[in-house]
């Protein structure tokens, strides 16, 4: 008989914690709605005590995202737990996630607490949370490196105190599948009250084994997997949701376990996260990478044409790839664009369709063939666009090797055009960015800058993503154009608009462990 595995998504908490993974309030809310549509059982929406911004995001998600459990993280202390509950109490089904490290290394060097104190604090924390909420998860941080007897003691004590889920993290990605399987089996065999709680697993990918370790935990009795879209998370990331879900589904014969995930939404959800964070997925990434279903070798192609199952263990459409990369062109009409967008997972309002159609026509004038990826870039660019204070009117740039670059940029604001020229900088883009700073009166420091091609070919669109810091806040901007200089200029103007609308997020300071 098939058993249900709870999918606990922590993209908005552990994932958001990863370098480059941060999102602002609106972006987190959009992602939370997408996760609910994907069918995850639990959304870990954030760490409410970490910052006022985190608190507000958890509170809004708790109030607005229905049909799914909403969870907030708290250290094992009164302030954290009370703050988490304050943020979560509007949720349809709230969950408080309390954690405290248990391994010898963390006890000795980080917490400076002995085993008795750890148990006492863990029990107190769970009881306090349980006073306000009946859905409590406890995580013994660094469980995979915790002595097995002590881990059994902690788990038994927190279940007695009222924990309904005990999550076993491999915080530093140290475990191997056999090791992780044993950790779970040890709890199943030796903790007397274990049947009163769901065992969960939370694996990091430092050795590239997070998915394998999570599956080993399921084989040994875990009923919940914590994971993230595209596997983002601290350092090398967390268990990738799409991989672990498709492993359970494709090898149902072996695992005899299923999830509530609507797998056709995997690719659109992955793309949404990429467009919100700028964290691009590698081409050969399992399930959702651009090459995941591409067959290059002649022998493979021959086999595929004769019978797809010769070389394909999953169908691309089952994870949300469209069967064909239909080519659109100058003569394609509004209905064709709406239909293509729907197939790609985007339901556009009439107003949105009008904007997308205009942008599509402009692109089709520059580019003979418009592919799915081009259309996705247009839609995501449009959906991510804020109310624009600044619009790019035009630019002129001069650069030659060995010569000082210069740029003249014109922006408009409330219908008024403003032009500035800048001589100097590290290159033509730096000159453009400096000219824009002069016009807007804002000085931003670029922290990260990426340009990637949306499709193949010389006339492909380039998507530029820039991360810049201004007044202690981080802003991310995107721009798409067949001209990469224009794409980058648009991305920087997008940052100026985000600064004007306060859409960035604060740069967080390190926190205490308890
Ligand atoms: O990796 C970890 O230990 C965590 C806990 C807070 C669950 O993220
Ligand atoms: Zn983690």
Coordinates of N, CA, C and O in Angstrom, one line a residue, residues 136-140 154-156 158-159 163-169 187 194 197-201 224 226:
X136 N 3.2 21.4 16.3 CA 4.6 21.8 16.6 C 5.6 20.9 16.1 O 5.5 19.6 16.3
X137 N 6.6 21.5 15.4 CA 7.7 20.7 14.9 C 8.9 21.0 15.7 O 9.2 22.2 16.0
X138 N 9.7 20.0 16.1 CA 11.0 20.3 16.8 C 12.1 19.7 16.0 O 12.1 18.6 15.5
X139 N 13.2 20.5 15.9 CA 14.4 20.0 15.1 C 15.6 20.0 16.1 O 16.0 21.1 16.5
X140 N 16.2 18.9 16.3 CA 17.5 18.9 17.0 C 18.6 19.2 15.9 O 18.9 18.3 15.2
X154 N 16.4 13.1 23.4 CA 15.8 14.4 23.1 C 14.5 14.2 22.4 O 13.5 14.8 22.7
X155 N 14.5 13.3 21.4 CA 13.3 13.0 20.6 C 12.1 12.6 21.5 O 11.0 13.1 21.5
X156 N 12.4 11.6 22.4 CA 11.4 11.1 23.3 C 10.8 12.3 24.2 O 9.6 12.5 24.4
X158 N 10.8 15.6 23.6 CA 10.0 16.6 22.9 C 8.7 16.1 22.5 O 7.7 16.8 22.5
X159 N 8.6 14.8 22.2 CA 7.3 14.2 21.9 C 6.4 14.2 23.1 O 5.3 14.6 23.1
X163 N 5.5 17.8 20.9 CA 5.9 17.9 19.5 C 5.1 16.9 18.6 O 5.0 15.8 19.0
X164 N 4.6 17.4 17.5 CA 3.8 16.5 16.6 C 4.6 16.0 15.4 O 4.3 15.1 14.8
X165 N 5.7 16.8 15.1 CA 6.7 16.3 14.1 C 8.1 16.5 14.7 O 8.4 17.5 15.3
X166 N 8.9 15.5 14.5 CA 10.3 15.6 14.9 C 11.1 15.6 13.6 O 11.1 14.6 12.9
X167 N 11.8 16.7 13.4 CA 12.6 16.8 12.1 C 14.0 16.5 12.4 O 14.6 17.0 13.4
X168 N 14.6 15.6 11.6 CA 16.0 15.2 11.8 C 16.9 15.9 10.8 O 17.0 15.4 9.6
X169 N 17.6 17.0 11.1 CA 18.4 17.7 10.1 C 19.8 17.1 10.0 O 20.4 16.8 11.0
X187 N 15.7 5.7 15.7 CA 14.6 6.4 16.3 C 13.4 5.5 16.3 O 12.7 5.4 17.3
X194 N 7.6 7.1 19.7 CA 7.8 7.7 18.3 C 6.5 7.7 17.5 O 6.4 8.6 16.6
X197 N 4.4 10.9 16.8 CA 4.9 12.1 16.0 C 5.3 11.6 14.6 O 5.5 10.4 14.4
X198 N 5.3 12.5 13.6 CA 5.8 12.2 12.3 C 7.3 12.5 12.3 O 7.7 13.5 12.8
X199 N 8.0 11.5 11.7 CA 9.5 11.8 11.6 C 9.7 12.5 10.3 O 9.2 12.1 9.2
X200 N 10.5 13.6 10.4 CA 10.8 14.3 9.2 C 12.3 14.3 8.9 O 13.1 14.0 9.9
X201 N 12.7 14.7 7.7 CA 14.1 14.7 7.4 C 14.5 16.0 6.7 O 13.6 16.5 6.0
X224 N 7.9 12.8 6.4 CA 8.0 14.1 5.9 C 9.4 14.4 5.3 O 10.4 14.0 6.0
X226 N 11.8 17.6 4.1 CA 12.0 19.1 4.0 C 12.9 19.4 2.7 O 13.9 18.7 2.6

